[in-house]
Protein backbone atom coordinates (compact mmCIF):
# COMPACT_ATOMS: atom_id res chain seq x y z
CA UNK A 1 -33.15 -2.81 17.38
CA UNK A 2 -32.26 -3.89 21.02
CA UNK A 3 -29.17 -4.47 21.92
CA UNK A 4 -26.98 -4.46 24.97
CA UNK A 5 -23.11 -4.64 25.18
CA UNK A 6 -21.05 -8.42 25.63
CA UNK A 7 -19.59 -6.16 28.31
CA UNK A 8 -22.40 -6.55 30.62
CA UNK A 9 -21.62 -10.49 31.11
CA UNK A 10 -18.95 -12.58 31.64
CA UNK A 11 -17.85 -15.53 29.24
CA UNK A 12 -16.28 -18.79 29.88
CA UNK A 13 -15.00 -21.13 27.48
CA UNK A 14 -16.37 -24.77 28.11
CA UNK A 15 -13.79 -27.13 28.33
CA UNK A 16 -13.32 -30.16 26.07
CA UNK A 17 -15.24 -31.45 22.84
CA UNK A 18 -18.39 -31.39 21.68
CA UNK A 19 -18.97 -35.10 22.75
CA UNK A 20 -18.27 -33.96 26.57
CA UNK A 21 -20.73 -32.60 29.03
CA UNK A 22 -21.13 -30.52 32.26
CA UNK A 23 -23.83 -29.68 34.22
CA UNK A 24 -24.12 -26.04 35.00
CA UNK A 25 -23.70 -26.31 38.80
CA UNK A 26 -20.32 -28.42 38.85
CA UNK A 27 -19.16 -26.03 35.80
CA UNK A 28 -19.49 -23.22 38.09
CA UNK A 29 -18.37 -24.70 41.43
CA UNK A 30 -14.99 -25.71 39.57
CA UNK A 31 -14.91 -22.02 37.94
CA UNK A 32 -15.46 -20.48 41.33
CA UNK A 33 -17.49 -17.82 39.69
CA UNK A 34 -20.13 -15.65 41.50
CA UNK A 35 -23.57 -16.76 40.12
CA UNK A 36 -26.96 -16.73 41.02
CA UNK A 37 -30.24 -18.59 39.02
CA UNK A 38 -31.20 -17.68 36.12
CA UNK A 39 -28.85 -15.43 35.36
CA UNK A 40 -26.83 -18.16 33.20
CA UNK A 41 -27.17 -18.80 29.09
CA UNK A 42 -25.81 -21.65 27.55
CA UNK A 43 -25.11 -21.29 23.81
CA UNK A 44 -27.01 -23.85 21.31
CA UNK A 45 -25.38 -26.54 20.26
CA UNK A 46 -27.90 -27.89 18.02
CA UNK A 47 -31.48 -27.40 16.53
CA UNK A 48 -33.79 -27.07 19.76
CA UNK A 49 -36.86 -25.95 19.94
CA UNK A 50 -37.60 -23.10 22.91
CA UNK A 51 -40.40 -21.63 25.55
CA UNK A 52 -40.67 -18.21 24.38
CA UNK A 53 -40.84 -17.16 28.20
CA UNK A 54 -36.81 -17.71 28.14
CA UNK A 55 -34.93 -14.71 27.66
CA UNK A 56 -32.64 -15.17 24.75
CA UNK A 57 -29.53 -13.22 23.25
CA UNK A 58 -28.17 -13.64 19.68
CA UNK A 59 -25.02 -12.53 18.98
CA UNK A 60 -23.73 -11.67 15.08
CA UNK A 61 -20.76 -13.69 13.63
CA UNK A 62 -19.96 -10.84 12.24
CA UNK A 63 -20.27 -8.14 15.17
CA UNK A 64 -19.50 -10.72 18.43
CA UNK A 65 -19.23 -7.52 20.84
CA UNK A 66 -23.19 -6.78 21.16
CA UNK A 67 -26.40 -9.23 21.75
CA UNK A 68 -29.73 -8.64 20.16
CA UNK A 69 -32.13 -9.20 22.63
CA UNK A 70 -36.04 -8.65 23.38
CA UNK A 71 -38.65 -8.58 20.88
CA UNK A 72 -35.23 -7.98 18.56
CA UNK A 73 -34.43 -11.50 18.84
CA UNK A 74 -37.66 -13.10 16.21
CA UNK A 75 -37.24 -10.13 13.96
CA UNK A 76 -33.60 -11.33 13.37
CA UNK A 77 -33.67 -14.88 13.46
CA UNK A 78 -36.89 -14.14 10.85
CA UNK A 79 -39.60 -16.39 13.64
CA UNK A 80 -41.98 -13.09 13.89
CA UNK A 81 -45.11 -13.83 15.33
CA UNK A 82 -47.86 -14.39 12.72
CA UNK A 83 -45.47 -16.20 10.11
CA UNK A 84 -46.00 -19.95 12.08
CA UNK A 85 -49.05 -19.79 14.44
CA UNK A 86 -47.78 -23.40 15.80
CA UNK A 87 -44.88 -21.60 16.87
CA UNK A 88 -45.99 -18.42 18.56
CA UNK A 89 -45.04 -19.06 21.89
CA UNK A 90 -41.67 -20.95 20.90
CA UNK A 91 -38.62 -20.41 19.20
CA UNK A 92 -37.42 -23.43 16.80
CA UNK A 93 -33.95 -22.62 16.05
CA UNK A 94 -32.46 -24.43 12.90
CA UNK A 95 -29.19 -25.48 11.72
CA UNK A 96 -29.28 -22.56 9.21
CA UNK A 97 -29.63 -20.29 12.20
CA UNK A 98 -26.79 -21.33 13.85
CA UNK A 99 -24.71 -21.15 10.91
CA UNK A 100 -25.46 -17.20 11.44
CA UNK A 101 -25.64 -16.58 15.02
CA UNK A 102 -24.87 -17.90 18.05
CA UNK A 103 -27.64 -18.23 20.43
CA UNK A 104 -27.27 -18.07 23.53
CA UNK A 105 -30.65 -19.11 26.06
CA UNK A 106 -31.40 -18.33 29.72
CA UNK A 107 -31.27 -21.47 32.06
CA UNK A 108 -33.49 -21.68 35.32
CA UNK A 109 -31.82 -24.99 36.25
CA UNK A 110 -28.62 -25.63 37.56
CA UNK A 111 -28.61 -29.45 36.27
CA UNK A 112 -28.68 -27.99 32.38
CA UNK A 113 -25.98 -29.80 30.75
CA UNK A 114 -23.24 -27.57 28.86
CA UNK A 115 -21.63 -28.79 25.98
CA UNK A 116 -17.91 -28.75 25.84
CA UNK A 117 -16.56 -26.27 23.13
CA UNK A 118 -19.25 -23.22 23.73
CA UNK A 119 -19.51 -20.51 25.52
CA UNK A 120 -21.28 -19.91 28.75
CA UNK A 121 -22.32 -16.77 29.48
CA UNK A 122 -23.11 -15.13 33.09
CA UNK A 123 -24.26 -11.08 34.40
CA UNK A 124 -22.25 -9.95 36.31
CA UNK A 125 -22.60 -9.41 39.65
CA UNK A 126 -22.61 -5.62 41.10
CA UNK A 127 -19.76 -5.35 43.02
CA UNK A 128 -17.60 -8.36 42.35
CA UNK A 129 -14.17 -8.76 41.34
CA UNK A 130 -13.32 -10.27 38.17
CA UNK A 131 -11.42 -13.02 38.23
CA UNK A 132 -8.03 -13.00 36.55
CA UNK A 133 -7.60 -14.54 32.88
CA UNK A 134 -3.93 -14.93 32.75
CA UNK A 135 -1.47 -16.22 35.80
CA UNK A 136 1.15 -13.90 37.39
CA UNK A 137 4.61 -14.79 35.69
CA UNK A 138 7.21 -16.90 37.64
CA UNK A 139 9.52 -14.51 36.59
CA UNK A 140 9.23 -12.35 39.57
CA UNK A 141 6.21 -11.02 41.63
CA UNK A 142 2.84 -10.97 40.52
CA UNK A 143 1.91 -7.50 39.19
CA UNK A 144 -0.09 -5.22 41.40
CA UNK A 145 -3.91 -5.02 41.17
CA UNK A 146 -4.75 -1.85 38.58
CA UNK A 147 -0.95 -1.75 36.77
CA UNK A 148 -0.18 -2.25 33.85
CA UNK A 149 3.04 -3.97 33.17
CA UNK A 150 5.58 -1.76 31.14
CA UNK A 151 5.39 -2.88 27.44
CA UNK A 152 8.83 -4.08 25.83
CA UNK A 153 8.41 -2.99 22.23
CA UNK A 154 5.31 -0.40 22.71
CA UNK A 155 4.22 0.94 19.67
CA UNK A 156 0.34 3.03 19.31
CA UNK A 157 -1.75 2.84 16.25
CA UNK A 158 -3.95 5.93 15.88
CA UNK A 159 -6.80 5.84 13.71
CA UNK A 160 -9.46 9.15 13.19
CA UNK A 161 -10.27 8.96 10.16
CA UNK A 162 6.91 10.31 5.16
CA UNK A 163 8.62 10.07 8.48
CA UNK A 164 11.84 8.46 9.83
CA UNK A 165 12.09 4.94 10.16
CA UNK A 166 12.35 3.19 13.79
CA UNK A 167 15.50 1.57 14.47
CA UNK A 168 15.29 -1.79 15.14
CA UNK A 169 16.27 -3.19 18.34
CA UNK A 170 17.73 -6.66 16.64
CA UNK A 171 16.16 -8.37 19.30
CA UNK A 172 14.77 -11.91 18.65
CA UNK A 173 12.64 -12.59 21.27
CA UNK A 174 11.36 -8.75 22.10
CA UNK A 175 7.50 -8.71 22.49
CA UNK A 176 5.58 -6.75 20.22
CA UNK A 177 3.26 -4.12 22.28
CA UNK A 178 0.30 -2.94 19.97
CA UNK A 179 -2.34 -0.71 21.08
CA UNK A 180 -5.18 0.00 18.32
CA UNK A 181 -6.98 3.34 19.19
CA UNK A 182 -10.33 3.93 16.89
CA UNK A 183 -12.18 7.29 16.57
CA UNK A 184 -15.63 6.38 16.33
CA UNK A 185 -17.40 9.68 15.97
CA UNK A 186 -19.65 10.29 13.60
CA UNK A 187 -18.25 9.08 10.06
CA UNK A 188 -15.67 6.92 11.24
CA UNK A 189 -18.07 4.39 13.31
CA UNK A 190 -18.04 1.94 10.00
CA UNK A 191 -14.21 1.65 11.17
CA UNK A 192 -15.15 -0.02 14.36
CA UNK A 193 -17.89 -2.11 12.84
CA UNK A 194 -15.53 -3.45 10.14
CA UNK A 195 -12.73 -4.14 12.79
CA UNK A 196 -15.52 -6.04 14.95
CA UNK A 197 -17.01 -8.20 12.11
CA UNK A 198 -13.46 -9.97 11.47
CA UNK A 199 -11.73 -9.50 15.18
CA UNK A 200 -11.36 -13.01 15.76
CA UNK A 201 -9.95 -13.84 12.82
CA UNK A 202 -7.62 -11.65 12.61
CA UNK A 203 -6.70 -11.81 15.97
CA UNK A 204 -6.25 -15.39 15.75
CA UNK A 205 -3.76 -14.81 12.76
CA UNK A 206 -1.80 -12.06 14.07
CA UNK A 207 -0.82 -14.54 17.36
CA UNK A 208 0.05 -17.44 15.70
CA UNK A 209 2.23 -15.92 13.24
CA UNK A 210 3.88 -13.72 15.98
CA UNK A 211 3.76 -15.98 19.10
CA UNK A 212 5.00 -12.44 21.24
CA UNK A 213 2.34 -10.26 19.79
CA UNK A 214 0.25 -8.37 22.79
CA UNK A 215 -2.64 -6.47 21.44
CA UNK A 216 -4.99 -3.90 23.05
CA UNK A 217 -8.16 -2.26 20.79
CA UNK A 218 -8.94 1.00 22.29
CA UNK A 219 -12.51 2.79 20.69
CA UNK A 220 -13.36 5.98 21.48
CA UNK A 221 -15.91 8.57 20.33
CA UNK A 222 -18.57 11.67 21.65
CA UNK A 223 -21.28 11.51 24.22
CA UNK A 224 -23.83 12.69 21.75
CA UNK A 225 -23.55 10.20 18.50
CA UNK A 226 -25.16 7.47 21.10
CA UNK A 227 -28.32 6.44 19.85
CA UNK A 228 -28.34 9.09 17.11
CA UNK A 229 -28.43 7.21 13.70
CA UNK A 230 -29.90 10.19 11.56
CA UNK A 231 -28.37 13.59 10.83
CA UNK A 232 -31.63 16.62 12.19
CA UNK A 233 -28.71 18.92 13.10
CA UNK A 234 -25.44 19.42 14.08
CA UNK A 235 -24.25 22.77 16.83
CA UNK A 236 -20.82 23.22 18.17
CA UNK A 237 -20.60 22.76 21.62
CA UNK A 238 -17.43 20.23 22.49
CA UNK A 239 -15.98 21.11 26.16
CA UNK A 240 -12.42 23.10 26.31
CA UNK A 241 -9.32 21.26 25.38
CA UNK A 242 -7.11 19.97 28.69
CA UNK A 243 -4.66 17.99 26.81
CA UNK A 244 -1.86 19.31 24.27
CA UNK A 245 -1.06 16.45 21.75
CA UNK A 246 2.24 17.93 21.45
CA UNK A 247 3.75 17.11 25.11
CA UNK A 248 2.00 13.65 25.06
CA UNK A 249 3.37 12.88 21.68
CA UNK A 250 6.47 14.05 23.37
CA UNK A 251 6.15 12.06 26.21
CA UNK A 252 5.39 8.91 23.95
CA UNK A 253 8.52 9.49 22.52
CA UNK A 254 10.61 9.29 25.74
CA UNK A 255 8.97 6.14 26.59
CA UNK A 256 9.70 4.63 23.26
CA UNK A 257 6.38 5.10 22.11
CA UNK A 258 5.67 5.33 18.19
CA UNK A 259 2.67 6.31 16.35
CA UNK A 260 1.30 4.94 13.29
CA UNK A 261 -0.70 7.78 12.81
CA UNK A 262 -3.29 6.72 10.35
CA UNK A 263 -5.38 9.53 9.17
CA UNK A 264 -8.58 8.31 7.32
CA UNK A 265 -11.38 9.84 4.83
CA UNK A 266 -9.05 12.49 3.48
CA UNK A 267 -9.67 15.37 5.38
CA UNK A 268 -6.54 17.94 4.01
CA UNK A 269 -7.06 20.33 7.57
CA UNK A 270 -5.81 17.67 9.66
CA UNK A 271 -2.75 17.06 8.07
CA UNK A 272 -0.74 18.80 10.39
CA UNK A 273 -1.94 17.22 13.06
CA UNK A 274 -1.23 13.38 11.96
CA UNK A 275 2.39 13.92 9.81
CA UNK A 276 3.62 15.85 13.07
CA UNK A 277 2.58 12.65 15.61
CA UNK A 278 4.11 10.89 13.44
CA UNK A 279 7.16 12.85 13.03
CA UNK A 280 7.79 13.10 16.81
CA UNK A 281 7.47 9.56 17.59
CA UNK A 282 9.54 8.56 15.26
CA UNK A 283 6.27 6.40 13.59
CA UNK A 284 4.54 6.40 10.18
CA UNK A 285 1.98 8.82 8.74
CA UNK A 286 -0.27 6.65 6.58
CA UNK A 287 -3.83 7.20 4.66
CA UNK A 288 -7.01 4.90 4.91
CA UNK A 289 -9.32 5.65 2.14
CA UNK A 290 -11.45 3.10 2.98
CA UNK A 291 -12.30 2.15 6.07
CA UNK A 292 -12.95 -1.87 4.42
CA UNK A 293 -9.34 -1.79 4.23
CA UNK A 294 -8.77 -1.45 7.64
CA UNK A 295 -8.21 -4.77 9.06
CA UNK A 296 -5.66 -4.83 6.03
CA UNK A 297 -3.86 -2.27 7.43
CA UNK A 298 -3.55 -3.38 11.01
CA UNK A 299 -2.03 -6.59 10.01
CA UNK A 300 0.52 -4.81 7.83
CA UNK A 301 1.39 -2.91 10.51
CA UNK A 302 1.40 -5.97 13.39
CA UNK A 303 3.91 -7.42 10.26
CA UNK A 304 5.89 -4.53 9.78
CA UNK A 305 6.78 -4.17 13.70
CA UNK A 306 7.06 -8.09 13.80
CA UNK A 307 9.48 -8.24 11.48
CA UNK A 308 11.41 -5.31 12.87
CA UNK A 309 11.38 -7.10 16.02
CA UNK A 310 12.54 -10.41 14.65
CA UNK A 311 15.64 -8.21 12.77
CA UNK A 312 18.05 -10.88 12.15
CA UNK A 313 16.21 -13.97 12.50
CA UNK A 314 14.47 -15.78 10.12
CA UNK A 315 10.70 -14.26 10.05
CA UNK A 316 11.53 -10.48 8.15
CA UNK A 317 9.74 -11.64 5.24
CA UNK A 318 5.87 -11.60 6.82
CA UNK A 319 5.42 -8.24 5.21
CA UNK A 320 6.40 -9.36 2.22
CA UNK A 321 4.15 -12.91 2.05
CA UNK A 322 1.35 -10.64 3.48
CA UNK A 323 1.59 -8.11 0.36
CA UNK A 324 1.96 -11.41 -2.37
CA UNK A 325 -1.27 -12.79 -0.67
CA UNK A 326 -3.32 -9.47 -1.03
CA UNK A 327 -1.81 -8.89 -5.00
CA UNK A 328 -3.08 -12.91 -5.27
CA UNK A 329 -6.13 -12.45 -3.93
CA UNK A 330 -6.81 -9.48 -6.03
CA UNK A 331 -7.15 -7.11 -3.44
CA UNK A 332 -4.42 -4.63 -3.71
CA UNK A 333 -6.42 -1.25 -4.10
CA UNK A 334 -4.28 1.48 -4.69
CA UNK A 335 -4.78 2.91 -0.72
CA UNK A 336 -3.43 -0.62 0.30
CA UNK A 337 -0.47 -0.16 -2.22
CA UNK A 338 0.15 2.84 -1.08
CA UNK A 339 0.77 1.41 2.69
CA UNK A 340 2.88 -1.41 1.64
CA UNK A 341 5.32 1.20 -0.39
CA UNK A 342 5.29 3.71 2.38
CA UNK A 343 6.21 0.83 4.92
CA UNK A 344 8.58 -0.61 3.06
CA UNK A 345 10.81 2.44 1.56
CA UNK A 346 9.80 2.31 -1.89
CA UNK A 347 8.57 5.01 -4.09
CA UNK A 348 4.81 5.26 -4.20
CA UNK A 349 3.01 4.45 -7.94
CA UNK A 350 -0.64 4.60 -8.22
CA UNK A 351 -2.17 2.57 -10.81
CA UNK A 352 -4.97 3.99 -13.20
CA UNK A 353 -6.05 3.00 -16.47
CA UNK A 354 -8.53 5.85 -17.00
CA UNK A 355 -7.95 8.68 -19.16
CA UNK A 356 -9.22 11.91 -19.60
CA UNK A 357 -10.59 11.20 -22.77
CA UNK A 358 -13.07 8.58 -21.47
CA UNK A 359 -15.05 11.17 -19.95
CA UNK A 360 -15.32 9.48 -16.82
CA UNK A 361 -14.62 12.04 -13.72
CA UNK A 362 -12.12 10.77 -10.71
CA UNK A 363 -13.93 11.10 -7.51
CA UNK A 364 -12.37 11.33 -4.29
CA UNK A 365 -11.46 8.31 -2.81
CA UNK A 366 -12.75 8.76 0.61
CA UNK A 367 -15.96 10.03 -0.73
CA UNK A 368 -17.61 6.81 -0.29
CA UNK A 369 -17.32 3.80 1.44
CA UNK A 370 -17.63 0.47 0.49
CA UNK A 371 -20.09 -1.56 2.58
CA UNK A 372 -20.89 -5.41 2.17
CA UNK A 373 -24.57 -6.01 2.86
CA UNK A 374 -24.98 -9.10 4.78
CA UNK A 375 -28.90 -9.54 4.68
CA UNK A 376 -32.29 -8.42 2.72
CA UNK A 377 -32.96 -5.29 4.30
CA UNK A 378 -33.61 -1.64 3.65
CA UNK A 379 -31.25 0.87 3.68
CA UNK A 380 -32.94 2.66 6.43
CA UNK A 381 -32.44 -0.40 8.67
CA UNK A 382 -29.51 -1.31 7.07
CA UNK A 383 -28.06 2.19 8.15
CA UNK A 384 -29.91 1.85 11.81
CA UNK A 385 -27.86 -1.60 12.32
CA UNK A 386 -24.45 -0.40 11.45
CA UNK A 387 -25.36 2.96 13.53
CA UNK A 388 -24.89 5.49 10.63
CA UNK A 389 -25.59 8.63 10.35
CA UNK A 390 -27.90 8.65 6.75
CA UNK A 391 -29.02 11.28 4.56
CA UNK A 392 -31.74 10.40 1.57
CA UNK A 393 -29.32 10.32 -1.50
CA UNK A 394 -26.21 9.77 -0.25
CA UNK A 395 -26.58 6.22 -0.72
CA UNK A 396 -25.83 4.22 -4.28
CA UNK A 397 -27.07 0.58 -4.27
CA UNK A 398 -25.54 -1.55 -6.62
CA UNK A 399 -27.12 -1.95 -10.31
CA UNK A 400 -27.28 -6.18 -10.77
CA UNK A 401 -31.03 -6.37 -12.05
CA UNK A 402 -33.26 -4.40 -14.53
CA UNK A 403 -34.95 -1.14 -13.59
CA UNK A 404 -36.29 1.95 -14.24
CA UNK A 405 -33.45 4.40 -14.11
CA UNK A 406 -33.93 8.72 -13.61
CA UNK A 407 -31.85 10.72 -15.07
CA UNK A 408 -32.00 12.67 -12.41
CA UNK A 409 -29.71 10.15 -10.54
CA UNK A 410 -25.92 9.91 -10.22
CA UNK A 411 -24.42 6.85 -11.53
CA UNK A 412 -21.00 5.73 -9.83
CA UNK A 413 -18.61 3.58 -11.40
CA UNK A 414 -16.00 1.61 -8.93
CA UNK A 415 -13.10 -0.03 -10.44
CA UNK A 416 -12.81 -3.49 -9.88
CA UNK A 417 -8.83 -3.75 -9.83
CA UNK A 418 -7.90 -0.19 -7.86
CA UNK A 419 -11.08 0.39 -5.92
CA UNK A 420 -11.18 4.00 -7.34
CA UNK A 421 -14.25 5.25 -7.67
CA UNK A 422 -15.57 7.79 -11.03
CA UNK A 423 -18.75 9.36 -12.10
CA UNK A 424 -19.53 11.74 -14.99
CA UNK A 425 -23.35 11.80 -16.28
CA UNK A 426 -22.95 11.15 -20.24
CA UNK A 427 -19.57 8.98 -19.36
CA UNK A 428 -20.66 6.34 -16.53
CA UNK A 429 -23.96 6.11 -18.25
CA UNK A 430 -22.30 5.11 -21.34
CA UNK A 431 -19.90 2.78 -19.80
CA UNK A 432 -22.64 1.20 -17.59
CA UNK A 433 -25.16 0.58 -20.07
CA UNK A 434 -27.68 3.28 -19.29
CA UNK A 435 -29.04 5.25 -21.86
CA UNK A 436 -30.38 8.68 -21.09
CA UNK A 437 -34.20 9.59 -21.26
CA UNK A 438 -35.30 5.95 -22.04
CA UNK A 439 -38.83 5.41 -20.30
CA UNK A 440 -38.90 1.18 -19.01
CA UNK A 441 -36.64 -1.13 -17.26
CA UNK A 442 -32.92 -0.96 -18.27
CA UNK A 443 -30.91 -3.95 -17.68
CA UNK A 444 -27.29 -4.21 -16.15
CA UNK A 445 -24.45 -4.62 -18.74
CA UNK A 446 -21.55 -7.17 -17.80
CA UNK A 447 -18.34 -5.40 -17.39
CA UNK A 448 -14.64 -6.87 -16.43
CA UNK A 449 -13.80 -3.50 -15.38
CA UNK A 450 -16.31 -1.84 -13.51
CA UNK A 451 -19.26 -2.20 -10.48
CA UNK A 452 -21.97 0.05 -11.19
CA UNK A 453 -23.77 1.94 -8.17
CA UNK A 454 -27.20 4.04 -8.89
CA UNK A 455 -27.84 6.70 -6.22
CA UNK A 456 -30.83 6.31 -4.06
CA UNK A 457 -33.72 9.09 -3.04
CA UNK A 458 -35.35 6.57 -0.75
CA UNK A 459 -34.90 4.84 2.92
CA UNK A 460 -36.79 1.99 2.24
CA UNK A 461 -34.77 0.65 -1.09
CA UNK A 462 -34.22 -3.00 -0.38
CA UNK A 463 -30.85 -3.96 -0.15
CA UNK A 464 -29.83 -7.57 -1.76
CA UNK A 465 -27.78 -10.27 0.58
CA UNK A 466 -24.07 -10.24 -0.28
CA UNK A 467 -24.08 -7.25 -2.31
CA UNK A 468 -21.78 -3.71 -1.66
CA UNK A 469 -23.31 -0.71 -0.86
CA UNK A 470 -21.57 2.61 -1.02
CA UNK A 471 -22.22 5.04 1.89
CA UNK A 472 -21.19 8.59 1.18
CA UNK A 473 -19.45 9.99 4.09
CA UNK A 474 -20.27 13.14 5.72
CA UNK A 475 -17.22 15.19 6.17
CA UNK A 476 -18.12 17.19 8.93
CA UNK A 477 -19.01 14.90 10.76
């Protein structure tokens, strides 16, 4: 698929409503921005048909920081050629488009009209200066060009996969300093996609319910898993370490630094490594499972420092509310529960209702995760769009339709309630309806408890729209 970074523009919020207009030339005059033609996209509006000799980017709801774009662009919005002869050399976008994607088109005229509520975006111009987003304060000079101003309550989220707790400062009004840092080698890249489908959102939530909230997302990963979406091979080769994480965790310390050190998909040998930032920092040393959880996590956290912040006022409850809302929802897994008791002082219980009489095996709970599939595809492209890396067989589609089921496959069992996942060949058969050896389609059995996931041995198993798909992580990767 072809895609290029957000990065590589610049976007500008139209002013006003949808019932106002501007034309592109007096937008940009009153912007001050460095532009030159046709290097300008308005974003749709409205159904419109379009000249197919227009370059056009479409950008994901659910992923805003990349565009689709070249022959990408009919392949997602489903107008390939040969479908609607009328319409080979147009686009005609739809209102069930839109609902999808934004759309953004290339304008060769300056007079275009833009509609006030979108987004106008522009390329950059080699060489310029950006211009500023946010006014110096009044409460002294403006800041130099290239600092960064000193944070007032700093604290660093680390995320690669029982310590002290801070003291609070009892300050009211103390802004809350968050910096989100996401490993995205390998394994953990489903982290960052999950964090970019639901940024906004969350983003928007975090800052109205703590007004002093500054946030900073920080993703970093290895030269070599660019472009690389299946596994051929794998050689050591990583350049020699310059950095000891002990004198910077040190050094985070003395600036009043902590670390929520959040060590993902279970990995035992880097224990040491997470409880001890923690430890030093004076932070918390927490487990993701399951990378859907993340976004979860981060605003547990946000609450947790919010209300530590707010010690003394009225708003120390947020953590609180926040945990009622996930138990209400019916979305407090047992990693999630885990967090909230951890964060909170208590004493951690995990749930279960599975026995070892049942026959069903407990499998690891960062062997898989959980993936939401958001259109008909295969998994080979579903894999290639969420930049993956995919063996045949480590993926288990879920079981909602009749089919002819080997026994050579491994049947996976999630529970609906914990999110714990359990397998067993005689056991998750029986409990999922399957019986063993029987030659014709076998149909799905309805169960309270349990989703049922069938392992795949091909790439090009269709996926179904709104379904979960369990990808089974590498581990070392």
């Amino acid at each position: 698929m072809d895609t290029i970074s957000l990065n590589q523009f610049e976007s500008v919020r139209v002013g006003g409503n949808e019932n106002s207009k501007i034309s592109i030339k007096t937008f940009i005059e009153s912007k001050s921005l460095t532009f030159t033609k046709g290097s300008g996209f308005y974003e749709l509006s409205k159904p419109e048909t379009i000249q197919d000799t227009k370059e056009i980017l479409v950008q994901r709801i659910s992923d805003p920081g990349t565009l689709i774009c070249g022959k990408s662009v009919r392949k997602v919005l489903g107008l390939e050629e040969g479908k609607n002869k009328k319409n080979k050399k147009k686009y005609e976008i739809d209102a069930e488009i839109l609902k999808k994607f934004k759309i953004f088109v290339q304008s060769t005229s300056y007079n275009r009209n833009l509609i006030g509520g979108t987004t106008f975006l522009y390329k950059k111009v080699p060489g310029s200066v950006p211009r500023p987003v946010t006014p110096p304060s009044s409460d002294g000079p403006p800041a130099k060009r290239g600092r960064t101003v000193s944070p007032t309550r700093p604290v660093t989220i680390s995320s690669s996969g029982p310590s002290s707790t801070p003291v609070s400062s009892g300050d009211a009004s103390a802004t809350v300093e968050i910096v989100f840092s996401f490993d995205t080698t390998g394994s953990m890249y489903p982290c960052l996609s999950t964090v970019r489908s639901v940024i906004r959102d969350t983003l928007s939530r975090l800052t109205t319910n703590i007004p002093s909230i500054r946030i900073g997302i920080l993703a970093h990963g290895d030269y070599c898993d660019e472009g690389s979406n299946y596994l051929i091979k794998a050689a050591n080769g990583d350049n020699p370490g310059k950095i000891d994480w002990r004198v910077e965790a040190g050094k985070l310390k003395e600036a009043g630094i902590r670390v929520y050190a959040v060590q993902a998909l279970d990995q035992s040998r880097a224990d040491f490594f997470y409880r001890e930032l923690a430890s030093v920092t004076l932070g918390f040393h927490l487990r993701l499972h399951q990378l859907s959880s993340v976004t979860d996590f981060l605003v547990a956290v946000c609450y947790h420092e919010g209300d530590n912040a707010d010690a003394g006022g009225s708003q120390q409850n947020r953590l609180a509310q926040f945990e009622d809302e996930l138990s209400t929802a019916g979305r407090m897994v047992n990693n999630l529960r885990g967090l909230f008791d951890q964060l909170r002082g208590r004493s951690t219980k995990t749930a279960t209702s599975v026995t070892s009489a049942s026959g069903l095996l407990p499998v690891s709970p960062s062997r898989f995760q959980v993936l939401v599939v958001d259109e008909d595809q295969s998994i080979k492209d579903f894999a290639q769009d969420r930049g993956l890396v995919f063996k045949v067989g480590r993926g288990f589609y879920q079981f909602t339709k009749p089919e002819n089921v080997s026994d050579k496959k491994e049947i996976v069992l999630m529970d609906k309630t914990s999110g714990d996942f359990y397998t067993g060949w005689a056991a998750a058969r029986e409990f999922s309806g399957i019986e063993a050896g029987k030659v014709g389609k076998q149909s799905p059995k309805d169960s309270d408890k349990y989703l049922v996931f069938i392992q795949s041995t091909s790439y090009n198993r269709k996926l179904i729209k709104g379904q979960k798909f369990l990808y089974e992580v590498d581990a070392d990767r």
